Coordinates of C-alpha atoms in Angstrom, one line a residue:
Chain A
M44 CA 26.3 32.2 -51.1
T45 CA 28.7 32.1 -48.1
G46 CA 30.9 28.9 -47.6
Y47 CA 30.5 26.2 -45.4
K48 CA 32.3 25.5 -41.8
L49 CA 34.0 22.3 -41.6
G50 CA 32.9 21.7 -37.9
I51 CA 36.3 20.4 -36.8
N52 CA 37.8 22.8 -34.3
G53 CA 41.3 24.0 -35.0
L54 CA 41.3 22.4 -38.6
G55 CA 38.4 24.4 -39.6
D56 CA 40.1 27.8 -38.5
V57 CA 43.3 26.9 -40.7
I58 CA 41.5 26.0 -43.9
G59 CA 38.7 28.6 -43.5
D60 CA 35.2 28.2 -45.0
I61 CA 34.7 25.5 -47.8
K62 CA 33.1 26.9 -50.8
G63 CA 29.8 25.5 -52.1
G64 CA 30.3 22.8 -54.9
T65 CA 33.2 21.0 -53.1
N66 CA 33.5 17.1 -52.9
I67 CA 35.9 16.0 -50.3
L68 CA 37.4 12.5 -49.6
L69 CA 38.0 11.5 -46.2
I70 CA 40.5 8.8 -46.2
G71 CA 42.5 7.1 -43.6
P72 CA 43.3 3.8 -41.9
P73 CA 40.7 1.8 -39.8
M74 CA 40.1 2.6 -36.1
C75 CA 41.2 6.3 -36.3
G76 CA 37.9 8.0 -35.8
K77 CA 36.7 8.7 -39.2
N78 CA 33.1 8.4 -38.6
I79 CA 33.4 10.7 -35.6
I80 CA 35.1 13.2 -37.7
L81 CA 32.4 12.8 -40.4
N82 CA 29.6 13.0 -37.8
N83 CA 31.0 16.4 -36.4
I84 CA 31.1 17.6 -40.0
M85 CA 27.7 16.8 -40.6
F86 CA 26.4 18.2 -37.4
Q87 CA 28.0 21.4 -38.3
G88 CA 25.8 21.7 -41.3
L89 CA 22.7 21.0 -39.1
S90 CA 23.7 23.6 -36.5
D91 CA 24.1 26.1 -39.3
G92 CA 20.6 25.4 -40.7
E93 CA 21.7 23.5 -43.7
F94 CA 20.2 20.4 -44.5
A95 CA 22.3 17.0 -44.3
V96 CA 21.8 13.8 -46.2
F97 CA 23.8 10.8 -44.7
I98 CA 24.1 7.6 -46.9
T99 CA 25.3 4.9 -44.6
T100 CA 26.5 1.3 -45.8
A101 CA 27.8 0.3 -42.5
E102 CA 25.2 1.3 -39.7
S103 CA 21.3 1.1 -39.7
G104 CA 19.8 4.4 -40.1
E105 CA 18.5 4.1 -36.5
N106 CA 22.0 3.8 -35.3
I107 CA 23.3 7.0 -37.1
I108 CA 20.4 9.0 -35.5
N109 CA 20.9 7.5 -32.3
W110 CA 24.5 8.6 -32.5
F111 CA 23.6 12.2 -33.1
T112 CA 20.9 12.1 -30.4
E113 CA 23.1 10.7 -27.7
N114 CA 26.0 12.9 -28.5
K115 CA 25.0 16.1 -29.8
K116 CA 23.0 18.2 -27.7
G117 CA 20.1 20.2 -29.5
V118 CA 20.3 17.9 -32.6
E119 CA 16.5 17.0 -32.0
D120 CA 15.8 20.7 -33.1
H121 CA 17.3 19.9 -36.4
M122 CA 15.8 16.5 -37.3
D123 CA 13.5 18.0 -40.0
Q124 CA 16.9 19.0 -41.9
F125 CA 18.2 15.6 -41.6
G126 CA 17.8 12.6 -44.1
V127 CA 19.4 9.2 -43.7
I128 CA 19.5 6.6 -46.6
D129 CA 20.1 3.3 -45.0
C130 CA 21.5 0.7 -47.3
V131 CA 22.0 -1.8 -44.3
S132 CA 18.7 -2.7 -42.7
K133 CA 17.2 -4.5 -45.6
T134 CA 20.5 -6.3 -46.3
L135 CA 20.2 -7.9 -43.0
G136 CA 16.5 -8.9 -43.6
L137 CA 15.0 -6.5 -41.2
N138 CA 11.4 -5.9 -42.0
V139 CA 11.4 -2.1 -41.5
G140 CA 9.9 0.6 -43.6
D141 CA 10.8 4.1 -44.4
T142 CA 10.2 7.0 -41.8
Q143 CA 10.2 10.9 -42.3
T144 CA 14.0 10.9 -41.5
I145 CA 15.2 7.4 -42.9
K146 CA 14.7 6.0 -46.4
R147 CA 15.8 2.3 -46.9
V148 CA 17.7 1.0 -50.0
S149 CA 17.8 -2.7 -50.5
S150 CA 21.6 -3.0 -50.4
P151 CA 24.7 -1.1 -51.3
V152 CA 24.7 -2.8 -54.7
N153 CA 21.4 -0.8 -55.4
L154 CA 23.1 2.4 -56.7
T155 CA 20.0 3.3 -58.4
G156 CA 17.9 3.0 -55.3
I157 CA 20.5 5.2 -53.5
S158 CA 20.3 7.8 -56.3
V159 CA 16.8 7.9 -56.1
G160 CA 16.8 8.6 -52.3
I161 CA 19.2 11.3 -52.7
T162 CA 17.1 13.0 -55.2
S163 CA 14.0 12.8 -53.1
F164 CA 15.7 14.3 -50.0
F165 CA 17.3 17.2 -51.9
E166 CA 13.8 17.7 -53.6
D167 CA 12.1 17.8 -50.2
F168 CA 14.6 20.1 -48.5
W169 CA 15.4 22.4 -51.4
M170 CA 11.7 22.8 -52.7
K171 CA 9.5 22.3 -49.9
K172 CA 11.6 23.4 -47.0
E173 CA 13.5 25.9 -49.2
I174 CA 16.6 25.1 -47.4
H175 CA 19.4 26.0 -50.1
K176 CA 22.5 24.9 -48.3
A177 CA 23.4 21.2 -48.0
R178 CA 26.0 18.8 -47.2
M179 CA 25.8 14.9 -47.9
C180 CA 28.2 12.1 -47.0
I181 CA 28.7 8.5 -47.8
D182 CA 30.0 6.3 -45.1
S183 CA 31.5 4.5 -46.8
L184 CA 32.8 4.2 -50.2
S185 CA 34.7 1.1 -49.2
T186 CA 31.7 -0.8 -48.5
M187 CA 30.4 0.1 -52.0
L188 CA 33.6 -1.0 -53.4
M189 CA 33.4 -4.2 -51.7
Y190 CA 29.8 -4.9 -53.7
S191 CA 30.6 -3.4 -56.7
N192 CA 33.5 -2.9 -59.2
I193 CA 35.4 0.2 -59.6
Q194 CA 33.8 1.4 -62.8
T195 CA 30.4 1.1 -61.5
V196 CA 31.1 3.0 -58.3
F197 CA 32.9 5.7 -60.3
R198 CA 30.1 6.2 -62.7
F199 CA 27.8 6.6 -59.6
L200 CA 30.2 9.2 -58.1
H201 CA 30.7 11.0 -61.3
V202 CA 26.9 11.8 -61.3
H203 CA 26.6 12.7 -57.8
S204 CA 29.8 14.8 -57.4
R205 CA 28.4 16.8 -60.2
R206 CA 24.9 17.1 -58.5
I207 CA 26.7 18.4 -55.4
K208 CA 28.2 21.0 -57.6
T209 CA 25.0 21.9 -59.3
A210 CA 23.5 22.3 -55.9
D211 CA 26.4 24.2 -54.4
A212 CA 26.4 21.9 -51.7
I213 CA 29.4 20.1 -50.2
G214 CA 29.9 16.3 -50.3
I215 CA 32.1 14.1 -47.9
Y216 CA 33.0 10.5 -48.9
I217 CA 34.9 8.1 -46.4
V218 CA 37.4 5.6 -47.9
E219 CA 39.4 3.3 -46.0
S220 CA 43.1 3.3 -46.9
G221 CA 44.9 0.0 -47.1
M222 CA 41.7 -1.7 -48.0
H223 CA 41.9 -0.9 -51.9
D224 CA 44.8 -1.1 -54.5
E225 CA 46.5 2.2 -55.5
Q226 CA 44.8 2.2 -58.9
T227 CA 41.5 2.2 -57.3
I228 CA 42.4 5.2 -54.9
V229 CA 43.8 7.0 -57.9
T230 CA 40.7 6.6 -59.9
V231 CA 38.3 7.6 -57.2
K232 CA 40.3 10.7 -56.1
Q233 CA 40.0 12.2 -59.6
L234 CA 36.3 13.1 -58.7
F235 CA 37.2 15.0 -55.4
D236 CA 38.1 18.8 -55.0
G237 CA 39.8 18.1 -51.8
V238 CA 41.1 15.6 -49.4
L239 CA 41.2 15.0 -45.6
E240 CA 43.9 12.6 -45.1
I241 CA 44.5 10.8 -42.0
K242 CA 47.4 8.6 -40.8
N243 CA 48.4 6.8 -37.9
E244 CA 52.1 6.8 -36.6
E245 CA 52.8 4.7 -33.5
D246 CA 49.4 5.1 -32.1
N247 CA 49.4 9.0 -32.9
L248 CA 46.7 10.1 -35.0
F249 CA 47.3 13.0 -37.5
I250 CA 45.1 15.0 -40.1
R251 CA 45.9 17.1 -43.0
A252 CA 43.8 18.9 -45.5
L253 CA 44.7 19.0 -49.1
G254 CA 42.9 21.1 -52.0
L255 CA 40.8 23.0 -49.3
S256 CA 43.1 26.0 -48.8
P257 CA 45.7 27.4 -51.1
K258 CA 48.5 25.3 -50.0
P259 CA 48.2 21.7 -48.2
T260 CA 48.1 22.1 -44.6
K261 CA 50.7 20.5 -42.4
W262 CA 49.9 17.5 -40.4
F263 CA 48.2 18.1 -37.2
G264 CA 47.9 15.9 -34.3
Y265 CA 44.4 15.0 -33.2
E266 CA 42.7 12.8 -30.5
I267 CA 39.2 11.6 -30.3
D268 CA 37.6 12.2 -27.0
G269 CA 34.2 10.7 -26.8
A270 CA 32.2 12.2 -29.7
E271 CA 34.6 15.2 -30.1
V272 CA 37.7 15.6 -32.2
I273 CA 40.4 17.6 -30.7
V274 CA 43.1 19.0 -33.3
E275 CA 46.3 20.2 -31.8
V276 CA 47.0 23.3 -34.0
Chain B
M197 CA -0.6 -7.1 -77.0
I198 CA 0.1 -6.3 -73.5
K199 CA -0.6 -3.2 -71.6
T200 CA 2.1 -1.1 -70.1
G201 CA -0.4 0.0 -67.4
I202 CA 1.3 3.3 -67.3
P203 CA -1.2 6.4 -67.7
K204 CA -1.6 7.7 -71.3
L205 CA 1.5 5.3 -72.4
D206 CA -0.7 2.7 -74.1
D207 CA -2.6 5.3 -75.9
Y208 CA 0.9 6.8 -77.0
L209 CA 1.9 3.3 -78.2
N210 CA -1.0 2.8 -79.9
G211 CA -2.9 0.2 -77.6
G212 CA 0.4 -1.2 -75.8
L213 CA 3.3 -3.5 -76.6
P214 CA 2.9 -6.5 -79.0
T215 CA 4.1 -9.8 -77.9
G216 CA 7.7 -10.8 -79.2
K217 CA 8.8 -7.2 -78.5
S218 CA 11.2 -5.6 -75.8
L219 CA 10.4 -2.3 -74.2
L220 CA 13.1 -0.2 -72.3
Y221 CA 12.4 2.4 -69.7
Y222 CA 15.6 4.4 -70.1
C223 CA 16.1 6.4 -66.7
Q224 CA 18.1 9.3 -65.7
P225 CA 19.8 8.5 -62.6
G226 CA 17.9 9.8 -59.4
V227 CA 14.5 9.6 -61.1
E228 CA 12.3 6.8 -60.0
G229 CA 12.4 4.4 -62.9
D230 CA 12.2 0.9 -61.3
V231 CA 8.4 1.3 -60.5
F232 CA 7.6 1.4 -64.3
G233 CA 8.5 -2.1 -64.9
M234 CA 6.9 -3.2 -61.7
Q235 CA 3.8 -1.6 -62.6
T236 CA 3.7 -3.1 -66.2
T237 CA 4.5 -6.6 -64.7
Y238 CA 1.5 -6.3 -62.1
I239 CA -0.9 -5.0 -64.5
N240 CA -0.3 -8.2 -66.7
L241 CA -0.3 -10.5 -63.8
Q242 CA -3.8 -9.3 -63.4
Q243 CA -4.3 -10.3 -66.9
G244 CA -3.1 -13.8 -66.5
Y245 CA 0.3 -13.3 -67.8
K246 CA 3.3 -14.9 -66.1
S247 CA 6.3 -12.7 -65.2
V248 CA 9.9 -13.5 -64.3
C249 CA 11.8 -10.7 -62.5
I250 CA 15.5 -10.8 -62.8
A251 CA 16.9 -9.9 -59.2
T252 CA 20.4 -8.2 -59.5
A253 CA 20.5 -5.4 -56.8
S254 CA 17.9 -6.7 -54.2
S255 CA 17.0 -10.0 -52.5
P256 CA 13.9 -11.8 -53.8
D257 CA 12.2 -11.0 -50.4
V258 CA 12.9 -7.1 -50.7
I259 CA 11.7 -7.3 -54.4
R260 CA 8.2 -9.0 -53.2
G261 CA 8.0 -6.4 -50.4
K262 CA 8.5 -3.5 -52.9
F263 CA 5.2 -4.9 -54.8
T264 CA 3.4 -4.9 -51.6
E265 CA 4.7 -1.4 -50.7
F266 CA 3.0 -0.1 -54.0
G267 CA -0.1 -1.9 -53.1
W268 CA 0.5 -4.9 -55.5
P269 CA 0.4 -8.0 -53.3
L270 CA 1.8 -11.0 -55.1
E271 CA 0.4 -13.8 -52.8
K272 CA -2.5 -14.4 -55.3
F273 CA -0.1 -14.7 -58.2
E274 CA 2.3 -17.1 -56.5
N275 CA 1.9 -19.5 -59.6
Q276 CA 2.6 -16.9 -62.2
F277 CA 5.4 -15.0 -60.7
E278 CA 8.9 -16.1 -60.4
I279 CA 12.1 -14.4 -59.6
I280 CA 15.7 -15.2 -61.2
D281 CA 18.0 -14.7 -58.2
A282 CA 21.1 -13.2 -59.3
Y283 CA 21.7 -11.4 -56.1
S284 CA 22.1 -13.8 -53.3
A285 CA 25.3 -15.2 -54.7
L286 CA 26.7 -11.7 -54.6
I287 CA 26.4 -11.3 -50.9
G288 CA 27.0 -15.0 -50.2
A289 CA 23.5 -15.8 -49.1
D290 CA 21.3 -19.0 -49.7
S291 CA 18.4 -18.6 -52.2
S292 CA 15.2 -20.6 -52.2
E293 CA 14.0 -19.5 -55.6
K294 CA 13.6 -21.8 -58.3
Y295 CA 15.9 -20.0 -60.7
V296 CA 19.2 -19.2 -59.2
V297 CA 22.3 -17.6 -60.9
E298 CA 25.4 -19.3 -59.2
D299 CA 27.8 -16.5 -60.5
P300 CA 26.0 -13.5 -61.4
E301 CA 29.2 -11.6 -62.5
N302 CA 29.6 -14.3 -65.2
I303 CA 27.2 -13.5 -67.9
K304 CA 27.1 -17.0 -69.1
N305 CA 25.5 -18.3 -65.9
L306 CA 22.8 -15.6 -66.2
D307 CA 22.4 -16.4 -70.1
K308 CA 21.9 -20.0 -69.2
V309 CA 19.0 -19.3 -66.6
I310 CA 17.2 -16.8 -68.8
T311 CA 17.2 -18.6 -72.1
E312 CA 16.0 -21.8 -70.0
V313 CA 13.2 -19.7 -68.7
I314 CA 12.3 -18.4 -72.0
E315 CA 12.5 -21.8 -73.7
D316 CA 10.3 -23.3 -70.9
S317 CA 7.6 -20.7 -71.2
S318 CA 4.6 -21.3 -73.4
G319 CA 4.2 -17.5 -74.4
K320 CA 2.3 -15.2 -72.2
V321 CA 5.5 -14.4 -70.1
I322 CA 7.0 -11.0 -69.2
I323 CA 10.8 -11.0 -68.4
H324 CA 11.7 -8.0 -66.5
G325 CA 15.0 -6.7 -65.3
S326 CA 17.6 -3.9 -64.8
I327 CA 20.2 -4.1 -67.7
S328 CA 22.4 -1.5 -66.0
N329 CA 23.0 -3.7 -63.2
I330 CA 23.8 -6.6 -65.7
I331 CA 26.2 -4.4 -67.4
D332 CA 27.7 -3.3 -64.0
M333 CA 28.4 -6.9 -63.2
C334 CA 29.4 -8.3 -66.5
G335 CA 31.0 -5.3 -68.4
E336 CA 29.6 -3.2 -71.4
D337 CA 30.4 -5.0 -74.4
Q338 CA 29.7 -8.6 -73.1
A339 CA 26.3 -7.6 -71.6
L340 CA 25.0 -5.9 -74.7
E341 CA 25.9 -8.9 -76.8
Y342 CA 23.9 -11.3 -74.6
I343 CA 20.8 -8.8 -74.2
E344 CA 20.6 -8.6 -78.0
N345 CA 20.5 -12.4 -78.0
W346 CA 17.9 -12.5 -75.4
N347 CA 15.7 -10.1 -77.5
K348 CA 15.9 -12.5 -80.4
Y349 CA 14.7 -15.2 -78.0
I350 CA 11.9 -12.9 -76.8
M351 CA 10.8 -12.6 -80.4
L352 CA 11.2 -16.2 -81.2
Y353 CA 9.2 -17.4 -78.4
D354 CA 6.6 -14.6 -78.6
V355 CA 7.2 -13.4 -75.0
V356 CA 7.7 -9.8 -73.7
G357 CA 10.9 -8.1 -72.5
I358 CA 10.5 -5.1 -70.1
Y359 CA 13.8 -3.8 -69.0
N360 CA 15.0 -0.7 -66.9
F361 CA 18.2 1.0 -67.6
T362 CA 19.6 3.6 -65.6
V363 CA 21.8 6.0 -67.6
W364 CA 25.0 6.2 -65.7
P365 CA 27.9 7.7 -67.7
Y366 CA 28.7 4.5 -69.8
S367 CA 30.6 4.8 -73.0
D368 CA 29.0 6.8 -75.7
K369 CA 28.8 3.7 -77.9
T370 CA 27.0 1.6 -75.1
V371 CA 24.4 4.4 -74.5
E372 CA 23.7 5.0 -78.2
R373 CA 23.3 1.1 -79.0
I374 CA 20.8 1.1 -76.1
K375 CA 19.0 3.9 -76.9
D376 CA 18.6 3.4 -80.7
E377 CA 19.3 -0.3 -81.6
L378 CA 18.7 -2.9 -78.8
F379 CA 15.0 -2.6 -77.9
N380 CA 11.8 -2.2 -80.1
A381 CA 10.5 0.5 -77.7
V382 CA 12.3 3.2 -75.5
I383 CA 10.5 5.2 -72.8
R384 CA 12.6 8.1 -71.4
I385 CA 12.0 8.7 -67.9
G386 CA 13.8 12.0 -66.8
G387 CA 13.9 14.9 -64.3
V388 CA 13.1 18.4 -64.4
S389 CA 16.0 20.2 -62.7
E390 CA 17.4 23.5 -61.5
H391 CA 20.1 23.1 -58.8
V392 CA 17.9 19.9 -57.8
I393 CA 15.6 17.5 -59.6
F394 CA 12.2 18.7 -58.6
G395 CA 9.9 17.0 -61.1
Q396 CA 9.9 13.8 -63.1
Y397 CA 8.4 13.0 -66.5
Y398 CA 8.2 10.2 -69.3
S399 CA 8.0 10.2 -72.9
V400 CA 8.3 7.8 -75.9
T401 CA 11.4 8.1 -77.8
K402 CA 11.0 5.0 -80.0
A403 CA 8.4 2.3 -80.8
D404 CA 9.2 0.5 -84.1
W405 CA 5.8 -1.3 -84.5
T406 CA 3.7 2.1 -84.8
K407 CA 3.8 5.8 -85.3
A408 CA 3.9 6.7 -81.5
M409 CA 3.4 10.1 -80.1
I410 CA 7.1 10.8 -79.8
D411 CA 8.5 13.3 -77.3
S412 CA 5.2 14.2 -75.7
S413 CA 6.2 14.5 -72.1
I414 CA 3.9 13.4 -69.1
L415 CA 4.8 14.7 -65.8
F416 CA 4.4 11.9 -63.0
K417 CA 4.5 11.2 -59.4
V418 CA 5.0 7.9 -57.7
L419 CA 2.5 7.1 -54.9
R420 CA 2.8 4.4 -52.4
P421 CA 0.3 2.7 -52.7
G422 CA -0.6 3.6 -56.3
G423 CA 2.6 3.6 -58.5
V424 CA 3.1 5.8 -61.4
K425 CA 0.5 8.7 -61.6
A426 CA 0.4 11.1 -64.4
F427 CA 0.7 14.4 -62.3
I428 CA -0.8 18.0 -63.3
P429 CA 0.8 20.4 -60.9
K430 CA -2.1 22.9 -61.1
L431 CA -5.7 23.0 -62.5
L432 CA -7.6 26.0 -61.8
V433 CA -11.3 26.3 -60.8
T434 CA -12.8 29.8 -61.4
G435 CA -16.2 31.3 -62.1
P436 CA -18.7 33.9 -60.7
F437 CA -19.7 34.2 -57.1
N438 CA -21.8 31.4 -55.8
A439 CA -21.7 29.4 -59.1
G440 CA -20.7 26.3 -57.0
K441 CA -16.8 26.3 -57.2
S442 CA -16.1 25.0 -53.9
S443 CA -18.7 22.4 -54.0
F444 CA -17.0 21.3 -57.6
V445 CA -13.5 21.3 -55.8
Q446 CA -14.7 19.3 -52.9
S447 CA -16.7 16.8 -55.0
L448 CA -13.7 16.3 -57.4
S449 CA -11.1 16.1 -54.7
T450 CA -9.7 13.0 -53.0
R451 CA -8.9 15.5 -50.1
S452 CA -9.5 19.2 -50.0
V453 CA -9.6 22.3 -47.7
S454 CA -11.4 25.5 -48.2
V455 CA -10.4 29.0 -46.9
D456 CA -13.9 30.4 -46.4
R457 CA -15.8 33.0 -44.1
M458 CA -19.6 32.4 -43.5
G459 CA -19.7 29.8 -46.3
T460 CA -18.1 32.0 -49.0
T461 CA -14.6 31.3 -50.3
V462 CA -12.4 34.5 -49.3
A463 CA -8.9 33.2 -50.4
L464 CA -8.9 29.8 -52.2
D465 CA -10.0 26.2 -52.2
I466 CA -7.2 23.8 -52.5
G467 CA -7.9 20.1 -53.3
H468 CA -6.1 16.9 -54.6
I469 CA -7.4 14.4 -57.0
D470 CA -6.2 10.7 -58.0
H471 CA -8.4 9.3 -60.6
K472 CA -7.8 6.9 -63.4
G473 CA -4.0 6.9 -63.0
F474 CA -4.0 10.9 -63.1
S475 CA -2.8 13.0 -60.0
A476 CA -3.7 16.7 -59.9
D477 CA -3.6 19.6 -57.5
I478 CA -6.7 21.8 -57.8
F479 CA -7.0 25.5 -56.9
G480 CA -10.4 27.3 -56.7
T481 CA -10.4 31.0 -56.8
P482 CA -13.2 33.1 -55.1
G483 CA -15.8 34.6 -57.5
Q484 CA -16.4 38.0 -55.9
E485 CA -15.0 41.1 -58.0
R486 CA -13.1 42.6 -55.0
F487 CA -10.8 39.6 -55.1
D488 CA -9.9 40.2 -58.7
P489 CA -6.4 41.5 -58.0
I490 CA -5.2 38.3 -56.5
L491 CA -6.7 36.0 -59.0
K492 CA -3.8 36.6 -61.6
L493 CA -1.7 35.2 -59.0
L494 CA -3.7 32.0 -58.5
G495 CA -3.9 31.5 -62.3
G496 CA -0.1 31.4 -62.7
E497 CA 1.4 28.0 -64.0
A498 CA -2.1 26.5 -64.2
M499 CA -2.2 23.8 -66.9
G500 CA -6.0 23.7 -67.4
V501 CA -9.2 25.5 -66.2
F502 CA -12.6 24.5 -65.0
L503 CA -14.9 27.3 -65.5
V504 CA -17.9 26.8 -63.4
I505 CA -21.1 28.7 -64.0
D506 CA -24.6 28.6 -62.5
S507 CA -26.7 27.4 -65.3
V508 CA -29.7 29.3 -64.0
K509 CA -27.9 32.6 -64.2
G510 CA -27.4 33.6 -67.7
N511 CA -26.9 37.3 -66.7
E512 CA -23.5 36.3 -65.0
F513 CA -21.9 34.6 -68.0
E514 CA -20.2 37.8 -69.1
R515 CA -18.6 37.7 -65.6
A516 CA -17.5 34.3 -66.3
R517 CA -15.9 35.0 -69.6
Q518 CA -14.2 38.0 -67.8
M519 CA -12.8 35.6 -65.3
L520 CA -10.6 33.7 -67.8
E521 CA -9.2 37.2 -68.5
V522 CA -8.7 38.2 -64.9
T523 CA -7.1 34.8 -64.1
R524 CA -5.1 35.2 -67.4
T525 CA -5.9 31.6 -68.4
R526 CA -7.6 32.5 -71.6
G527 CA -6.0 30.1 -74.2
L528 CA -5.3 27.4 -71.8
P529 CA -7.1 24.0 -72.3
C530 CA -10.7 24.9 -70.6
V531 CA -13.8 23.1 -69.7
I532 CA -17.1 24.9 -68.8
V533 CA -19.0 23.1 -66.1
A534 CA -22.6 24.0 -66.3
N535 CA -23.5 23.6 -62.7
K536 CA -26.9 23.1 -61.0
Q537 CA -28.4 21.5 -63.8
D538 CA -30.8 19.8 -61.3
L539 CA -32.6 23.2 -60.9
P540 CA -36.0 23.7 -62.7
D541 CA -34.8 26.9 -64.5
A542 CA -31.6 25.6 -65.7
L543 CA -30.7 26.6 -69.1
S544 CA -29.9 23.8 -71.8
I545 CA -26.3 23.0 -72.7
E546 CA -27.4 24.4 -76.2
E547 CA -28.7 27.7 -74.8
I548 CA -25.7 28.1 -72.6
K549 CA -23.4 27.7 -75.6
R550 CA -25.4 30.3 -77.5
Q551 CA -25.5 32.8 -74.6
M552 CA -21.8 32.3 -73.6
E553 CA -20.6 33.3 -77.0
I554 CA -17.3 31.3 -76.7
S555 CA -15.2 29.2 -78.9
K556 CA -17.3 26.0 -79.9
N557 CA -13.9 24.1 -79.0
I558 CA -14.7 24.8 -75.4
P559 CA -16.7 21.7 -74.1
I560 CA -19.6 22.4 -71.8
V561 CA -20.2 19.6 -69.2
P562 CA -23.6 19.5 -67.5
A563 CA -23.2 19.1 -63.7
V564 CA -24.7 18.9 -60.4
A565 CA -21.5 19.4 -58.2
K566 CA -23.0 18.8 -54.9
E567 CA -24.1 15.3 -56.2
K568 CA -20.8 14.7 -58.0
K569 CA -22.7 14.5 -61.2
G570 CA -20.6 15.4 -64.1
V571 CA -17.5 16.5 -62.1
F572 CA -15.4 13.5 -63.1
E573 CA -16.5 13.8 -66.7
A574 CA -15.3 17.4 -66.6
F575 CA -12.0 16.3 -65.2
E576 CA -11.5 13.4 -67.8
I577 CA -12.3 15.7 -70.7
L578 CA -9.8 18.5 -69.4
I579 CA -7.1 15.9 -68.9
D580 CA -7.5 14.7 -72.4
Q581 CA -7.1 18.3 -73.7
I582 CA -4.1 18.9 -71.7
M583 CA -2.5 15.7 -72.8
V584 CA -3.1 16.5 -76.5
G585 CA -1.6 20.0 -76.0
I586 CA 1.7 18.8 -74.1

C-alpha cells in the first residue's frame, strides 16, 4: 500500500509520504493554527480518496463540517468518506441526533462511546464502502485530559493507536503545549511514532517534524493565511 | 429470577439471573456493550422491577434520551426508574436527580449513595452502571474493593447488579479479578476483526448458579429502535422452480426485493427479517437448472437453509435434494418448507418425508407461503438448529 500525503505544502515535500500505521502527535501552544494544520491534513486524505474520521471535543460536528464546506472547494464530493464524532453538542444540552456524517457522544468523558463511534465509522467505510485507506484525528487530547486522568486517556489511546496500526491508517492527535505537566506529555508521547511540533517565537510561528523522516527536520517558519498553511521551506 | 432480555441469553443462563446475583457485561473497546445493560433494565421495568442507573460518563438527560433512542421510553416508569448522578459534579453542572454524588472521584461518596439505595430498596431493584468508568475515576484497587462490597450488599438485600465493563488495558491483576472473581456471571461481548472490527458477538463465560452454555457465541446487531438482536448474516432459501421461494422470502421478510423477469426469479431474492429478537439476511436462489452455475456462489457463507418444495409435485423432490448439493449447503442446519399445503392434491407431511428420502433429523414444516402460514414456524425451528450448532 502506498503512503499518505501530509497535506501541508512544503513540509510534506521534505518528509515525503507517511507510511500506514503511523500515529502523529501535533503539539504546540494555543493560537498558532493547529486546527487549520489538522484540517488541511484531513482534507488531503479526503481529496486522495481515503476516508477520514474526525473526533471533536472542542467544536460541534456541524461546525467542523461547516469549516470544510466554507474553506475547501470540492469537499462536498467527499462527504460520503467523512465521519465526525461530536463529543460537544450533547454536553451543551443540545437535543440533536446523529446524521449520516455525524455521530454524537454524550461527553469527552465517555471514551467507551467514542470508541464505539470509531468502530462504527471504520466498519462502514472499510467493509461497506470498501475504502481501505484512512486517517483519523482527535481535536483535542487536551480536552480529554481535562475531563479524565492521564491513565484513563492513556489506556484509550493505547487501544486506538494500535487499531490505527492494524488498519494501516494514520492518526493525528492535537495536544496544547503548556497546558499539561511534563510527565503527562512524556507519557502520552510514548504512544506516537512521530511528532509535528510547533513553537511561537516573538509572534513568528515555526513547525518541525520528528520521527516522520530519517532525521528530524529543521524548524520551518510558517503562516496561516485564511484556511491555508504556508510553510517557508 | 430476572430475565436479561437478550436473545438466547436467558436460555443459556438456564432461565435468567437469580436475585441476589451480579452480572457483568464484559465488553471489548469499540463494541456496543452499553445497550446490553439498558436492555436488561428496560425488560425488567416492564416486569415491575425498579431500576437505579449510575451515571458516570453522561448526564441523566442523555441517559434517558438514549433509552428513548432504542424505543424504550421511560415516562411510564417514572416511579420505577432513578439515576444516581455521578456525572454532573464532574463538569460543574447542577443536578435535579434524587441521588447525587457530590465528588464522584471520591469512591466513599459514591459508596455512600449506592449503599443507601440498596438499603432503602425492598428487593426487586436492579442496579446498573459502568465499572470501568468508576475504576477510571477512583483507581483500580480502591474501586474493586468497593465493588466487591456492593456485590455483598446485592446478595444480602436480594437485589440484582448489572454492570458494564469496557476492557481497556488495565493491569492484568484487575482484569483477572473482574473476569474470574467479583461477579456471579460474566457475558463477554467482543468484536470480529480483520483490519477493522466488522462484526460483534456475545457469549457466556461464567454463571455460578447453573451449568450455563459456556462459550457458545451469538452474533448480534444493535438496532435503533430495537436494541440487541441476534444476527444471522445469511440464510439461504432454495428449492425447485416455482415451489414458492420468492413468496416465502417475501412473507418472511420485514423488507425484501426480488430480481425477477415476468414473475420468475432470474437472479436472487433478498430479504431481511427481525423476529423475536433475531435479525437475519435472507437470500433466495432461482430454481431453474440453467442457473445452477451461480448457485454455489449464493450458498457461500450461509448459516442455514430453507429448502422450499411444492407439496403437490412429488416428482420434483429429487431436484430439491439436488439443490442442496448445487448450493453446497448439505450438512448445514436445514428446514424443509412443504409449501402449497392448501392445494387439494398436497401430499401429507408423512408422505413427503417418505418420498424425500432425507435424514429424519431434518424437520418438515407445512406452509402456505402466500398466506404467511408456517413461514415463521420454519424460521424459529431453523434458528434453534443454528443456535445449537454454534
